Each structure stands twice: as C-alpha cells, then as structure tokens.
Tab-separated table of C-alpha atoms in Angstrom:
chain	number	residue	atom	x	y	z
A	1	MET	CA	-3.161	83.214	-9.032
A	2	ASN	CA	-3.250	80.490	-11.655
A	3	GLY	CA	-6.751	79.310	-10.848
A	4	ARG	CA	-5.728	76.131	-9.117
A	5	GLN	CA	-7.218	75.244	-5.752
A	6	PRO	CA	-4.820	74.089	-3.068
A	7	CYS	CA	-5.204	70.389	-2.307
A	8	ASN	CA	-5.517	69.223	1.242
A	9	LYS	CA	-3.377	66.184	2.057
A	10	THR	CA	-4.555	63.785	4.720
A	11	ASP	CA	-2.333	61.052	6.189
A	12	VAL	CA	-4.203	57.813	6.789
A	13	ILE	CA	-2.807	55.574	9.504
A	14	LEU	CA	-4.047	51.982	9.449
A	15	SER	CA	-4.883	50.431	12.747
A	16	PRO	CA	-3.369	47.076	13.726
A	17	ASN	CA	-6.771	45.447	13.170
A	18	ALA	CA	-7.056	46.540	9.554
A	19	VAL	CA	-7.499	44.150	6.608
A	20	LEU	CA	-3.888	44.258	5.450
A	21	PRO	CA	-2.405	42.647	8.534
A	22	GLU	CA	-5.000	39.851	8.284
A	23	PHE	CA	-3.922	39.171	4.700
A	24	VAL	CA	-0.305	39.161	5.775
A	25	LYS	CA	-1.228	36.849	8.621
A	26	ASN	CA	-2.869	34.366	6.210
A	27	THR	CA	0.138	34.469	3.877
A	28	THR	CA	2.504	33.864	6.770
A	29	SER	CA	0.431	30.955	8.031
A	30	LYS	CA	0.408	29.364	4.570
A	31	ARG	CA	4.180	29.669	4.310
A	32	SER	CA	4.678	28.235	7.777
A	33	SER	CA	2.338	25.319	7.050
A	34	LEU	CA	4.175	24.597	3.789
A	35	LEU	CA	7.511	24.688	5.595
A	36	THR	CA	6.156	22.406	8.331
A	37	LYS	CA	4.887	19.960	5.728
A	38	CYS	CA	8.269	19.880	3.978
A	39	VAL	CA	10.081	19.239	7.252
A	40	ARG	CA	7.598	16.506	8.155
A	41	ASP	CA	8.054	14.815	4.764
A	42	VAL	CA	11.831	14.888	5.132
A	43	ILE	CA	11.639	13.356	8.611
A	44	GLU	CA	9.265	10.616	7.465
A	45	PHE	CA	11.475	9.876	4.455
A	46	ALA	CA	14.480	9.497	6.737
A	47	LYS	CA	12.548	7.283	9.178
A	48	GLU	CA	11.489	4.890	6.428
A	49	ASP	CA	15.096	3.803	5.949
A	50	SER	CA	17.792	5.043	8.304
A	51	ASN	CA	20.464	3.890	5.838
A	52	ARG	CA	19.571	6.863	3.655
A	53	VAL	CA	20.900	9.242	6.310
A	54	VAL	CA	23.965	7.056	6.826
A	55	PHE	CA	24.650	7.051	3.081
A	56	ALA	CA	24.444	10.846	2.914
A	57	ILE	CA	26.854	11.201	5.845
A	58	LYS	CA	29.295	8.738	4.263
A	59	VAL	CA	29.308	10.656	0.974
A	60	GLY	CA	29.949	13.891	2.843
A	61	LEU	CA	32.801	12.263	4.761
A	62	ALA	CA	34.419	10.931	1.574
A	63	MET	CA	34.164	14.329	-0.125
A	64	LEU	CA	35.722	15.953	2.963
A	65	LEU	CA	38.677	13.548	2.941
A	66	VAL	CA	39.558	14.187	-0.706
A	67	SER	CA	39.060	17.925	-0.200
A	68	LEU	CA	41.764	17.853	2.464
A	69	LEU	CA	44.240	17.034	-0.308
A	70	ILE	CA	43.592	20.523	-1.649
A	71	LEU	CA	43.326	22.284	1.700
A	72	ILE	CA	46.639	20.827	2.889
A	73	ARG	CA	49.625	22.464	1.229
A	74	GLY	CA	51.772	19.318	0.734
A	75	PRO	CA	49.437	17.275	-1.497
A	76	PHE	CA	48.394	20.393	-3.399
A	77	GLU	CA	51.997	21.258	-4.216
A	78	LEU	CA	52.522	17.698	-5.430
A	79	PHE	CA	49.452	17.335	-7.645
A	80	GLY	CA	48.271	20.916	-8.101
A	81	THR	CA	44.814	21.428	-9.556
A	82	ASN	CA	44.829	17.851	-10.849
A	83	ILE	CA	43.708	16.731	-7.379
A	84	LEU	CA	40.218	17.904	-8.390
A	85	TRP	CA	39.927	14.626	-10.282
A	86	SER	CA	39.798	12.856	-6.906
A	87	ILE	CA	36.704	14.812	-5.927
A	88	LEU	CA	35.126	14.048	-9.305
A	89	THR	CA	35.888	10.335	-8.879
A	90	VAL	CA	34.294	10.165	-5.422
A	91	GLY	CA	31.163	11.935	-6.642
A	92	ILE	CA	30.751	9.563	-9.595
A	93	MET	CA	31.844	6.317	-7.993
A	94	PHE	CA	30.273	6.428	-4.507
A	95	GLU	CA	27.067	4.360	-4.440
A	96	TYR	CA	24.525	3.206	-1.879
A	97	THR	CA	25.828	-0.341	-1.375
A	98	VAL	CA	29.333	-1.748	-1.175
A	99	GLY	CA	28.754	-4.079	-4.117
A	100	THR	CA	27.582	-1.241	-6.349
A	101	THR	CA	30.585	0.880	-5.398
A	102	LEU	CA	33.016	-1.960	-6.107
A	103	TYR	CA	31.240	-2.751	-9.378
A	104	ARG	CA	31.383	0.835	-10.561
A	105	GLY	CA	34.918	1.157	-9.200
A	106	PHE	CA	36.074	-1.808	-11.260
A	107	ASN	CA	34.485	-0.365	-14.388
A	108	ARG	CA	36.001	3.032	-13.674
A	109	ALA	CA	39.442	1.550	-12.982
A	110	ILE	CA	39.475	-0.407	-16.239
A	111	GLY	CA	38.025	2.503	-18.172
A	112	THR	CA	40.503	4.956	-16.686
A	113	LEU	CA	43.436	2.628	-17.344
A	114	VAL	CA	42.459	2.092	-20.974
A	115	ALA	CA	41.773	5.804	-21.447
A	116	GLY	CA	45.111	6.695	-19.857
A	117	ILE	CA	47.007	4.326	-22.155
A	118	PHE	CA	45.278	5.721	-25.239
A	119	ALA	CA	45.757	9.302	-24.041
A	120	ILE	CA	49.493	8.842	-23.420
A	121	PHE	CA	49.852	7.213	-26.844
A	122	VAL	CA	48.005	10.089	-28.550
A	123	ILE	CA	49.977	12.726	-26.600
A	124	GLY	CA	53.232	11.071	-27.628
A	125	LEU	CA	52.047	11.054	-31.238
A	126	THR	CA	51.223	14.766	-31.080
A	127	ILE	CA	54.765	15.463	-29.844
A	128	VAL	CA	56.146	13.607	-32.869
A	129	VAL	CA	53.984	15.357	-35.478
A	130	GLY	CA	54.593	18.803	-33.970
A	131	SER	CA	52.360	21.735	-33.240
A	132	ARG	CA	51.057	21.973	-36.799
A	133	GLY	CA	49.596	18.432	-36.905
A	134	GLU	CA	48.655	18.229	-33.215
A	135	PRO	CA	45.025	19.494	-33.579
A	136	TYR	CA	44.311	17.018	-36.372
A	137	VAL	CA	45.686	14.066	-34.397
A	138	ILE	CA	43.615	15.009	-31.340
A	139	ALA	CA	40.435	15.494	-33.387
A	140	ILE	CA	40.817	12.180	-35.244
A	141	SER	CA	41.636	10.279	-32.017
A	142	ILE	CA	38.566	11.689	-30.211
A	143	PHE	CA	36.342	10.660	-33.132
A	144	LEU	CA	37.779	7.130	-33.265
A	145	VAL	CA	37.588	6.543	-29.499
A	146	GLY	CA	34.061	7.955	-29.301
A	147	ALA	CA	32.785	5.852	-32.199
A	148	GLY	CA	34.640	2.714	-31.077
A	149	THR	CA	33.471	2.757	-27.435
A	150	SER	CA	29.895	3.571	-28.417
A	151	PHE	CA	29.816	0.657	-30.862
A	152	VAL	CA	31.504	-1.954	-28.665
A	153	LYS	CA	29.359	-1.243	-25.577
A	154	GLN	CA	26.285	-2.299	-27.593
A	155	TRP	CA	27.717	-5.804	-28.002
A	156	PRO	CA	25.609	-8.225	-25.913
A	157	SER	CA	28.620	-9.557	-24.022
A	158	PHE	CA	29.688	-6.043	-22.951
A	159	VAL	CA	26.314	-4.584	-21.969
A	160	THR	CA	27.038	-5.020	-18.258
A	161	TYR	CA	30.253	-3.012	-18.663
A	162	GLU	CA	28.563	-0.072	-20.328
A	163	TYR	CA	29.645	2.267	-17.531
A	164	GLY	CA	33.301	1.333	-18.116
A	165	PHE	CA	33.115	2.295	-21.800
A	166	ARG	CA	31.482	5.572	-20.874
A	167	VAL	CA	34.279	6.308	-18.396
A	168	THR	CA	36.856	5.467	-21.076
A	169	LEU	CA	35.412	7.996	-23.491
A	170	PHE	CA	34.876	10.625	-20.798
A	171	THR	CA	38.371	10.334	-19.300
A	172	PHE	CA	40.172	10.142	-22.646
A	173	CYS	CA	38.528	13.282	-23.976
A	174	LEU	CA	39.170	15.279	-20.821
A	175	ILE	CA	42.820	14.239	-20.577
A	176	VAL	CA	43.616	14.871	-24.237
A	177	ILE	CA	41.754	18.175	-24.486
A	178	SER	CA	42.941	19.563	-21.146
A	179	THR	CA	46.613	18.742	-21.833
A	180	TYR	CA	46.538	20.535	-25.171
A	181	ARG	CA	49.216	23.272	-25.402
A	182	LEU	CA	50.871	22.269	-22.109
A	183	GLU	CA	54.623	22.046	-21.695
A	184	ASN	CA	54.683	18.494	-20.243
A	185	PRO	CA	51.386	16.780	-21.163
A	186	ILE	CA	52.519	13.237	-20.288
A	187	ARG	CA	53.343	14.234	-16.707
A	188	THR	CA	49.986	15.996	-16.394
A	189	ALA	CA	48.166	12.871	-17.632
A	190	MET	CA	49.985	10.662	-15.119
A	191	GLU	CA	49.181	13.032	-12.239
A	192	ARG	CA	45.511	12.930	-13.154
A	193	LEU	CA	45.557	9.147	-13.208
A	194	TYR	CA	47.073	9.186	-9.723
A	195	SER	CA	44.369	11.580	-8.540
A	196	ILE	CA	41.659	9.308	-9.904
A	197	SER	CA	43.223	6.363	-8.067
A	198	ILE	CA	43.249	8.308	-4.804
A	199	GLY	CA	39.575	9.187	-5.188
A	200	ALA	CA	38.695	5.547	-5.905
A	201	VAL	CA	40.561	4.319	-2.813
A	202	VAL	CA	38.840	6.888	-0.599
A	203	ALA	CA	35.374	6.008	-1.956
A	204	VAL	CA	35.835	2.254	-1.474
A	205	GLY	CA	37.470	2.660	1.945
A	206	VAL	CA	34.738	4.864	3.391
A	207	ASN	CA	31.945	2.705	1.962
A	208	VAL	CA	33.420	-0.536	3.297
A	209	LEU	CA	34.742	0.613	6.678
A	210	VAL	CA	32.025	3.064	7.798
A	211	LEU	CA	28.685	1.332	8.446
A	212	PRO	CA	28.677	-0.646	5.183
A	213	ALA	CA	25.405	-1.340	3.369
A	214	TRP	CA	25.724	-4.719	1.672
A	215	ALA	CA	23.777	-5.510	-1.480
A	216	GLY	CA	23.650	-9.171	-0.466
A	217	GLU	CA	21.820	-8.352	2.754
A	218	GLN	CA	19.304	-6.225	0.878
A	219	LEU	CA	18.677	-9.071	-1.561
A	220	HIS	CA	18.293	-11.501	1.333
A	221	TYR	CA	15.791	-9.365	3.221
A	222	GLU	CA	13.805	-8.412	0.123
A	223	LEU	CA	13.342	-12.094	-0.741
A	224	VAL	CA	12.154	-12.849	2.787
A	225	ASP	CA	9.743	-9.903	2.714
A	226	GLY	CA	8.436	-11.183	-0.622
A	227	PHE	CA	7.510	-14.527	0.939
A	228	TYR	CA	5.657	-12.841	3.789
A	229	SER	CA	3.887	-10.460	1.397
A	230	VAL	CA	2.609	-13.271	-0.820
A	231	ALA	CA	1.470	-15.275	2.217
A	232	GLU	CA	-0.369	-12.331	3.725
A	233	SER	CA	-1.972	-11.399	0.417
A	234	LEU	CA	-3.137	-14.966	-0.205
A	235	GLU	CA	-4.671	-15.297	3.247
A	236	GLU	CA	-6.367	-11.897	3.088
A	237	CYS	CA	-7.702	-12.637	-0.385
A	238	GLY	CA	-9.261	-15.909	0.806
A	239	LYS	CA	-10.893	-14.240	3.811
A	240	ASN	CA	-12.167	-11.251	1.835
A	241	TYR	CA	-13.755	-13.546	-0.723
A	242	PHE	CA	-16.309	-14.558	1.902
A	243	SER	CA	-16.532	-11.337	3.907
A	244	GLY	CA	-16.835	-8.774	1.120
A	245	LEU	CA	-20.451	-9.393	0.129
A	246	ASP	CA	-23.572	-7.666	1.331
A	247	GLN	CA	-26.903	-9.404	1.810
A	248	THR	CA	-27.736	-9.202	-1.883
A	249	GLY	CA	-24.524	-10.997	-2.839
A	250	VAL	CA	-22.966	-8.001	-4.605
A	251	TRP	CA	-19.460	-6.821	-3.907
A	252	LYS	CA	-19.572	-3.755	-1.666
A	253	MET	CA	-16.618	-1.827	-3.090
A	254	THR	CA	-15.971	-0.212	-6.442
A	255	ASN	CA	-13.880	-1.641	-9.235
A	256	GLU	CA	-10.697	-0.150	-7.837
A	257	PHE	CA	-8.398	-2.148	-5.595
A	258	PRO	CA	-8.394	-1.243	-1.910
A	259	ALA	CA	-5.391	0.477	-0.434
A	260	ASP	CA	-4.320	-2.485	1.696
A	261	LEU	CA	-0.604	-2.869	2.265
A	262	ALA	CA	-0.520	-6.611	1.560
A	263	HIS	CA	-1.967	-6.202	-1.919
A	264	TRP	CA	0.461	-3.486	-2.935
A	265	LYS	CA	3.447	-5.413	-1.585
A	266	CYS	CA	2.401	-8.443	-3.601
A	267	ARG	CA	1.936	-6.257	-6.648
A	268	ALA	CA	5.421	-4.810	-6.168
A	269	ILE	CA	6.901	-8.320	-6.374
A	270	LEU	CA	5.773	-8.572	-9.989
A	271	ASN	CA	7.976	-5.585	-10.899
A	272	SER	CA	10.998	-6.587	-8.811
A	273	SER	CA	12.789	-8.828	-11.319
A	274	ALA	CA	15.152	-6.095	-12.549
A	275	ARG	CA	16.050	-4.973	-9.016
A	276	ILE	CA	16.605	-8.553	-7.836
A	277	ALA	CA	18.903	-9.247	-10.787
A	278	SER	CA	20.847	-6.024	-10.166
A	279	LEU	CA	21.282	-6.767	-6.462
A	280	ALA	CA	22.541	-10.256	-7.318
A	281	ILE	CA	25.137	-8.819	-9.716
A	282	TRP	CA	26.329	-6.255	-7.168
A	283	ALA	CA	26.425	-8.850	-4.373
A	284	LYS	CA	28.894	-10.951	-6.371
A	285	TRP	CA	31.410	-8.103	-6.144
A	286	GLU	CA	31.264	-7.934	-2.369
A	287	PRO	CA	33.910	-9.709	-0.258
A	288	PRO	CA	32.851	-12.512	2.121
A	289	HIS	CA	31.451	-10.966	5.275
A	290	GLY	CA	29.538	-12.057	8.339
A	291	ARG	CA	27.061	-14.859	7.841
A	292	PHE	CA	27.314	-14.441	4.044
A	293	ARG	CA	30.896	-15.699	3.867
A	294	HIS	CA	29.819	-18.830	1.923
A	295	TYR	CA	27.680	-16.879	-0.537
A	296	TYR	CA	30.019	-16.241	-3.445
A	297	HIS	CA	28.223	-18.640	-5.804
A	298	THR	CA	24.815	-18.432	-4.131
A	299	TRP	CA	23.324	-15.177	-5.360
A	300	SER	CA	22.130	-16.741	-8.613
A	301	GLU	CA	20.034	-19.147	-6.514
A	302	TYR	CA	18.349	-16.143	-4.933
A	303	VAL	CA	17.335	-14.989	-8.394
A	304	LYS	CA	15.848	-18.418	-9.152
A	305	VAL	CA	13.848	-18.493	-5.926
A	306	ALA	CA	12.601	-14.945	-6.592
A	307	ALA	CA	11.487	-15.985	-10.085
A	308	VAL	CA	9.441	-18.914	-8.743
A	309	LEU	CA	7.973	-16.693	-6.031
A	310	ARG	CA	7.032	-14.126	-8.664
A	311	HIS	CA	5.032	-16.785	-10.541
A	312	CYS	CA	3.186	-17.518	-7.291
A	313	ALA	CA	2.467	-13.797	-6.956
A	314	TYR	CA	0.910	-13.878	-10.442
A	315	GLU	CA	-1.610	-16.413	-9.161
A	316	VAL	CA	-2.408	-14.255	-6.135
A	317	MET	CA	-3.028	-11.245	-8.369
A	318	ALA	CA	-5.320	-13.414	-10.502
A	319	LEU	CA	-7.240	-14.264	-7.320
A	320	TYR	CA	-7.507	-10.545	-6.587
A	321	GLY	CA	-8.887	-10.115	-10.094
A	322	CYS	CA	-11.630	-12.638	-9.348
A	323	LEU	CA	-12.260	-10.934	-6.035
A	324	ARG	CA	-12.838	-7.567	-7.746
A	325	SER	CA	-14.563	-8.823	-10.872
A	326	GLU	CA	-17.926	-7.459	-12.000
A	327	ILE	CA	-19.593	-10.885	-11.967
A	328	GLN	CA	-19.718	-12.449	-8.511
A	329	ALA	CA	-21.087	-15.753	-7.255
A	330	PRO	CA	-23.983	-15.620	-4.755
A	331	SER	CA	-23.132	-15.780	-1.077
A	332	ASP	CA	-25.124	-18.974	-0.418
A	333	LEU	CA	-23.191	-20.749	-3.159
A	334	ARG	CA	-19.872	-19.513	-1.801
A	335	SER	CA	-20.646	-20.828	1.643
A	336	THR	CA	-20.803	-24.352	0.168
A	337	PHE	CA	-17.059	-24.266	-0.625
A	338	GLN	CA	-15.997	-21.843	2.102
A	339	LYS	CA	-14.355	-24.392	4.388
A	340	GLU	CA	-12.204	-25.992	1.656
A	341	ILE	CA	-11.116	-22.664	0.126
A	342	LEU	CA	-10.156	-21.113	3.456
A	343	GLU	CA	-8.304	-24.252	4.514
A	344	ALA	CA	-6.260	-24.338	1.309
A	345	ALA	CA	-5.444	-20.613	1.523
A	346	VAL	CA	-4.408	-20.761	5.186
A	347	GLU	CA	-2.256	-23.895	4.767
A	348	ALA	CA	-0.496	-22.439	1.714
A	349	ALA	CA	0.145	-19.165	3.570
A	350	GLU	CA	1.608	-21.046	6.538
A	351	LEU	CA	3.962	-22.932	4.213
A	352	LEU	CA	5.140	-19.651	2.702
A	353	ARG	CA	5.784	-18.184	6.140
A	354	SER	CA	7.715	-21.289	7.151
A	355	LEU	CA	9.915	-21.018	4.056
A	356	ALA	CA	10.469	-17.329	4.747
A	357	GLY	CA	11.531	-18.135	8.308
A	358	ASP	CA	14.016	-20.739	7.083
A	359	ILE	CA	15.610	-18.303	4.650
A	360	SER	CA	15.685	-15.521	7.228
A	361	ASN	CA	17.329	-17.728	9.863
A	362	MET	CA	19.537	-19.482	7.285
A	363	LYS	CA	18.414	-22.933	8.268
A	364	HIS	CA	16.926	-25.810	6.345
A	365	SER	CA	14.061	-27.619	8.030
A	366	PRO	CA	12.075	-30.424	6.382
A	367	GLN	CA	8.821	-29.085	4.958
A	368	LEU	CA	7.305	-32.470	4.162
A	369	ASP	CA	4.574	-32.263	6.799
A	370	ARG	CA	3.500	-28.750	5.849
A	371	LEU	CA	3.663	-29.542	2.153
A	372	LYS	CA	1.600	-32.679	2.731
A	373	ARG	CA	-1.072	-30.669	4.568
A	374	VAL	CA	-1.160	-28.166	1.726
A	375	HIS	CA	-1.642	-30.962	-0.807
A	376	VAL	CA	-4.362	-32.533	1.317
A	377	SER	CA	-6.236	-29.233	1.511
A	378	GLY	CA	-5.856	-28.772	-2.238
A	379	ASP	CA	-7.149	-32.286	-2.879
A	380	ARG	CA	-10.146	-31.638	-0.645
A	381	LEU	CA	-10.961	-28.485	-2.569
A	382	GLN	CA	-10.597	-30.311	-5.888
A	383	ARG	CA	-12.740	-33.206	-4.652
A	384	SER	CA	-15.399	-30.812	-3.406
A	385	LEU	CA	-15.523	-29.146	-6.814
A	386	ASP	CA	-15.869	-32.527	-8.511
A	387	LEU	CA	-18.625	-33.782	-6.202
A	388	GLN	CA	-20.651	-30.578	-6.139
A	389	PHE	CA	-20.049	-29.272	-9.605
A	390	HIS	CA	-23.769	-29.593	-10.324
A	391	LEU	CA	-24.315	-26.585	-8.032
A	392	LEU	CA	-22.291	-24.465	-10.430
A	393	ILE	CA	-24.377	-25.352	-13.496
A	394	THR	CA	-27.901	-25.307	-12.053
A	395	GLN	CA	-27.836	-21.529	-12.316
A	396	ASN	CA	-27.962	-21.849	-16.102
A	397	SER	CA	-31.555	-22.176	-17.291
A	398	GLY	CA	-30.738	-21.907	-20.962
A	399	PRO	CA	-31.134	-24.592	-23.611
A	400	GLY	CA	-29.298	-27.843	-23.169
A	401	PRO	CA	-29.464	-30.933	-20.991
A	402	LYS	CA	-30.912	-30.348	-17.533
A	403	PRO	CA	-29.494	-31.859	-14.391
A	404	CYS	CA	-31.308	-34.731	-12.748
A	405	PRO	CA	-34.104	-33.737	-10.365
A	406	SER	CA	-32.442	-35.588	-7.542
A	407	ASP	CA	-29.248	-33.575	-7.976
A	408	THR	CA	-30.868	-30.183	-8.220
A	409	MET	CA	-31.379	-27.939	-5.265
A	410	ALA	CA	-33.997	-25.325	-4.562
A	411	PRO	CA	-33.708	-22.288	-6.825
A	412	PRO	CA	-31.566	-19.610	-5.214
A	413	ARG	CA	-33.181	-16.572	-3.698
A	414	TRP	CA	-30.558	-14.375	-5.304
A	415	SER	CA	-30.816	-12.903	-8.794
A	416	TYR	CA	-27.792	-11.226	-10.272
A	417	HIS	CA	-29.865	-8.824	-12.369
A	418	GLU	CA	-32.091	-7.751	-9.478
A	419	ALA	CA	-29.156	-7.350	-7.077
A	420	MET	CA	-27.252	-5.157	-9.492
A	421	ARG	CA	-30.357	-3.029	-10.011
A	422	LYS	CA	-30.759	-2.484	-6.257
A	423	HIS	CA	-27.117	-1.594	-5.752
A	424	LYS	CA	-27.408	2.190	-6.188
A	425	ARG	CA	-23.831	3.068	-5.457
A	426	ARG	CA	-22.434	1.417	-8.566
A	427	LEU	CA	-22.091	3.676	-11.580
A	428	PHE	CA	-21.260	0.788	-13.899
A	429	SER	CA	-22.644	-2.712	-13.995
A	430	TRP	CA	-22.624	-5.825	-16.080
A	431	PRO	CA	-24.557	-6.032	-18.332
A	432	SER	CA	-24.765	-2.253	-18.502
A	433	ARG	CA	-27.625	-2.175	-21.013
A	434	ASP	CA	-30.033	-4.308	-19.004
A	435	VAL	CA	-29.560	-2.557	-15.677
A	436	ASN	CA	-31.182	0.653	-16.838
A	437	GLU	CA	-34.045	-1.070	-18.640
A	438	PRO	CA	-37.591	-1.144	-17.168
A	439	GLU	CA	-38.742	-4.073	-15.052
A	440	ASP	CA	-41.333	-5.237	-17.571
A	441	ASP	CA	-39.001	-5.076	-20.593
A	442	LYS	CA	-37.811	-8.672	-20.967
A	443	SER	CA	-37.611	-8.984	-24.726
A	444	GLU	CA	-33.805	-8.841	-24.866
A	445	GLY	CA	-32.932	-8.948	-21.190
A	446	VAL	CA	-33.685	-12.617	-20.523
A	447	PRO	CA	-30.768	-14.136	-22.491
A	448	ARG	CA	-28.371	-11.581	-21.028
A	449	ILE	CA	-29.600	-12.198	-17.488
A	450	ARG	CA	-29.234	-15.945	-17.879
A	451	THR	CA	-25.709	-15.540	-19.215
A	452	ALA	CA	-24.809	-13.306	-16.284
A	453	GLU	CA	-26.207	-15.752	-13.743
A	454	SER	CA	-24.347	-18.661	-15.329
A	455	SER	CA	-21.083	-16.703	-15.414
A	456	ALA	CA	-21.618	-15.624	-11.822
A	457	SER	CA	-21.831	-19.248	-10.762
A	458	LEU	CA	-18.759	-20.255	-12.723
A	459	SER	CA	-16.736	-17.370	-11.271
A	460	LEU	CA	-16.578	-19.347	-8.029
A	461	ALA	CA	-15.067	-22.291	-9.903
A	462	THR	CA	-12.498	-19.938	-11.454
A	463	PHE	CA	-11.427	-18.671	-8.033
A	464	ALA	CA	-11.168	-22.195	-6.631
A	465	LEU	CA	-9.200	-23.537	-9.592
A	466	LEU	CA	-6.740	-20.642	-9.369
A	467	LEU	CA	-6.193	-21.547	-5.725
A	468	VAL	CA	-5.585	-25.180	-6.697
A	469	GLU	CA	-3.063	-23.982	-9.297
A	470	PHE	CA	-1.309	-21.921	-6.616
A	471	VAL	CA	-1.039	-25.011	-4.399
A	472	ALA	CA	0.496	-26.944	-7.301
A	473	ARG	CA	3.138	-24.234	-7.816
A	474	LEU	CA	4.337	-24.544	-4.235
A	475	ASP	CA	6.206	-27.754	-5.119
A	476	HIS	CA	8.531	-25.772	-7.401
A	477	LEU	CA	8.996	-23.128	-4.715
A	478	VAL	CA	9.948	-25.699	-2.073
A	479	ASP	CA	12.465	-27.281	-4.477
A	480	ALA	CA	14.009	-23.887	-5.266
A	481	VAL	CA	14.409	-23.081	-1.552
A	482	HIS	CA	15.951	-26.527	-1.008
A	483	GLU	CA	18.563	-25.829	-3.714
A	484	LEU	CA	19.281	-22.442	-2.162
A	485	ALA	CA	19.782	-24.017	1.259
A	486	ALA	CA	22.135	-26.639	-0.162
A	487	THR	CA	24.206	-24.102	-2.099
A	488	ALA	CA	24.401	-21.583	0.743
A	489	LYS	CA	25.151	-24.313	3.294
A	490	PHE	CA	22.210	-23.570	5.560
A	491	LYS	CA	22.191	-25.284	8.907
A	492	THR	CA	20.076	-28.424	8.606
A	493	GLU	CA	17.543	-29.160	11.325
A	494	THR	CA	16.538	-32.780	11.819
A	495	LEU	CA	13.296	-33.934	13.310
A	496	ILE	CA	13.578	-35.785	16.612
C-alpha cells in the first residue's frame, strides 16, 4: 500500500440536447448565412452586367486554345516549352473590349518586335565576344534598355504608348536572360517571338469573333445615359425644392444628400471624363462594324459632347447644393416663383431627353421648337425675378434704404430663427450660437437673425439664377450634338 486512494472514473455522455450541439448549430448557421450572402452577391454582380460573365468565358476559351498547343504533341515538339509565351501573351493582352485588346495588342506587337531586334543583336554580340565577356554585355545591355525605355516613355508624346515601352523592357530582359548559356540562343529567341505572335492572334480572334464587346458602343450608351441622368436630376431637384419643406419652412432632412439614384448618376458624370477619354481612344482602334461603320473620326465629337454635358451637370449639382443648404427661403416666398421655376426645369429636362433620344436612335431632328420653349421659360423666370425682386429684399430690416410702402407686402409669418429653434431633430444649425441662446437674450442675436433672414430670402434668387444659367448652357449642348450628328452622318428628320 502506498497510501493512495483509488480514483473512480465516471464516463459522462452528453445528450443531443446539450449546450455543445447548440453552439455548433449557431456556428453552422453563421457559416451557411455567410456562404449564402457570398453566392447572392456574386449572382447580383453578374446580373448587373451580363457582359462580365461573357468576358470571363471568352478569357477561359482563349487560354484553353493556347493550352492545346502544349497538350497536342505536334506543336509542342515544334516550339517546346517556348509555347508558354503564348499563354502569357493571352493573359496580358486580353481585355474587356475589342478596342482595348487591339490597342494593347498593337503596343505589345511593337514592343515585342523592338525587344526581339535588340535581343537578337545583343545575343549576336555575346557570341562574338565569347563566354568570358558575355555576362558583361548582357548586364550593360539590360541597364541601357531599362534606363532608355523608362526615360522615353515619360516624354509627353509617348505617354499613350507607355504599355509598349514596358513590354519592350519586359520581353528583352526575359529573352536575353533566359537564353543565357544555351547552345542556339538566336533560334530560341525566334521561337519565343513566334509563340508571342500566336498568343496575340488567339486573343484578338476570340475577342472579335465571340460575342464582341465594343468600346464604341459603351461610349455611345454611356453618353445617352448621361443625358437622361442630368434630365432626371434637374427635374427631381426642381420638384423637391417645393416639396421638401415642412410647415415651418425648414428643410426636413439632414445635411447629407439622399440616396436617390438620379443624384448619384449625375454626380458620377462629373468623374467620368477620364473614362470617356479612354473609351474614345480605344474605340478608334476598332474596325468599322454595324451602325458605327462611319464612326472612325467621330469619337472625338463624343468627348466634346460629354464635356459640355459635364458642365451642365456642374450646374445641377450646384442646384442640389442650394437644395441642401442650411439657409432656406420660406415656403410662402417660394410659392411666388414656383410656376416659373418648375416650368423652366421641366422644359430643360424635356430638351435633354429629346437630345438623348436623337443620339440613341442616331437621328438628327430639329430642336428649334423645344429650344425656343426652354428660352421662353427661362425668360419668364428672369422677368419674374426682375419684377418681384422687392420680395427678396423686404426680409432685410437692417439699416439702409427701405422699399416703398406700396411695394411692400405684409410681414411674413415665418421667422428663420424661431423655425430653427423648433426643429428638434437638427443637431447643427445656422447660426449655431444663437439657436441655443435663451428667448429673452437679444443683445447679440438680433443682427445675426436679420442676416440669416436676409440670406434665406436671397437663397431663392441663387437657386433661380443657377437655373437660368443652366438654360443658357443648353445652347452649347445643342450645338455640340448638332456637330456630332453631322460628323457621324445621322439620319436627318425633316418637319412636315
């Protein structure tokens, strides 16, 4: 006996309703919900643009075709492992649109040709100098080509061909380094150039022949969508200017913009200049096709029309800024100019939609009647501001000349300071110092309140004048569309 007591072991068997299975159940449900969410996101992403799925299938098909050159014995015996350069070429060169693929293919072809010429020259020089001087020749040539291509591609005239210079450096280094210590380096370099050519032909052929995605069509449709977006945003902004106030005359929402689709589409137009310019460059590389067969010299006109439309979008965003500003005009004062503002906004939006329809259908219809109605509505708004401008200055009770008694109206029932005080949902206000002050403290609040009321009245004039400026810009937009129609040879419709 060593004094130790024997220990009794008891096996515990958990029932199926224990806590552990519930924890496992929760973990499994979380994983399944995460997997379901990922699948749902992928499906929605594919539904947004079906061309994304088509592009992925086309890339897979092109990679399969060049892989057959390795899987089939005949081509592999002819080129050997150098056929891998075809797969590399397809992966680098294949792009979403035909124009982008041809553009990158041209840069890669020129870059590969130049790199091949330099590589063959350097390989021949290494054969002359022998094995002892070969490493030095290769090292010096790589340094010179790397420094030269990196310097020249920064030249303003060669910025658009930056990809070609990169391909030149990349291909030259790989050919020279990989052929080092081979028995027949010149033959190896030529076989790799052939492989690159095969990959380029496969990439261009699949992209052009299998459900092609044309950059010109994307540019065309994006410009049309831009017209509709600006028109919808302008019309919605005009309507919301008179429907977004409560009874106190204070804007109901916070300082942030609402998540309406029209506003965000119009905002996206302001950042679309780089994409529009890129699509125009890629479209120039595409062959004549379909209804765009006359469009070789027309894509620059698309860029001009998009630039004018972008300036119109700036005015719409300025109107949104007035719509969401801290200082707002009273509702009774807005109703005085409501008819003229809504008429100008609706007529301008209809003109934009008409121009978008002409571009979409590739026809040129006279817009004189619509443009005349837009100008008439703008003149009415301007005339109304001129005749009733005294309503915008009667709010100011500060020092200075007073308006004539016959021109003045009854004092408004609305006070900006009182309305902002009653609006409990706002965390910030203008002026912020006076809102939190007591009712009877008017030592410093009176000048600030008067300034706020005067600015609130003039904010209506700012909104109206921005709308008049937008109407004035439509002349330039109509002229730009007319030049596009003439250059692209749109079908002209005559009035009967």
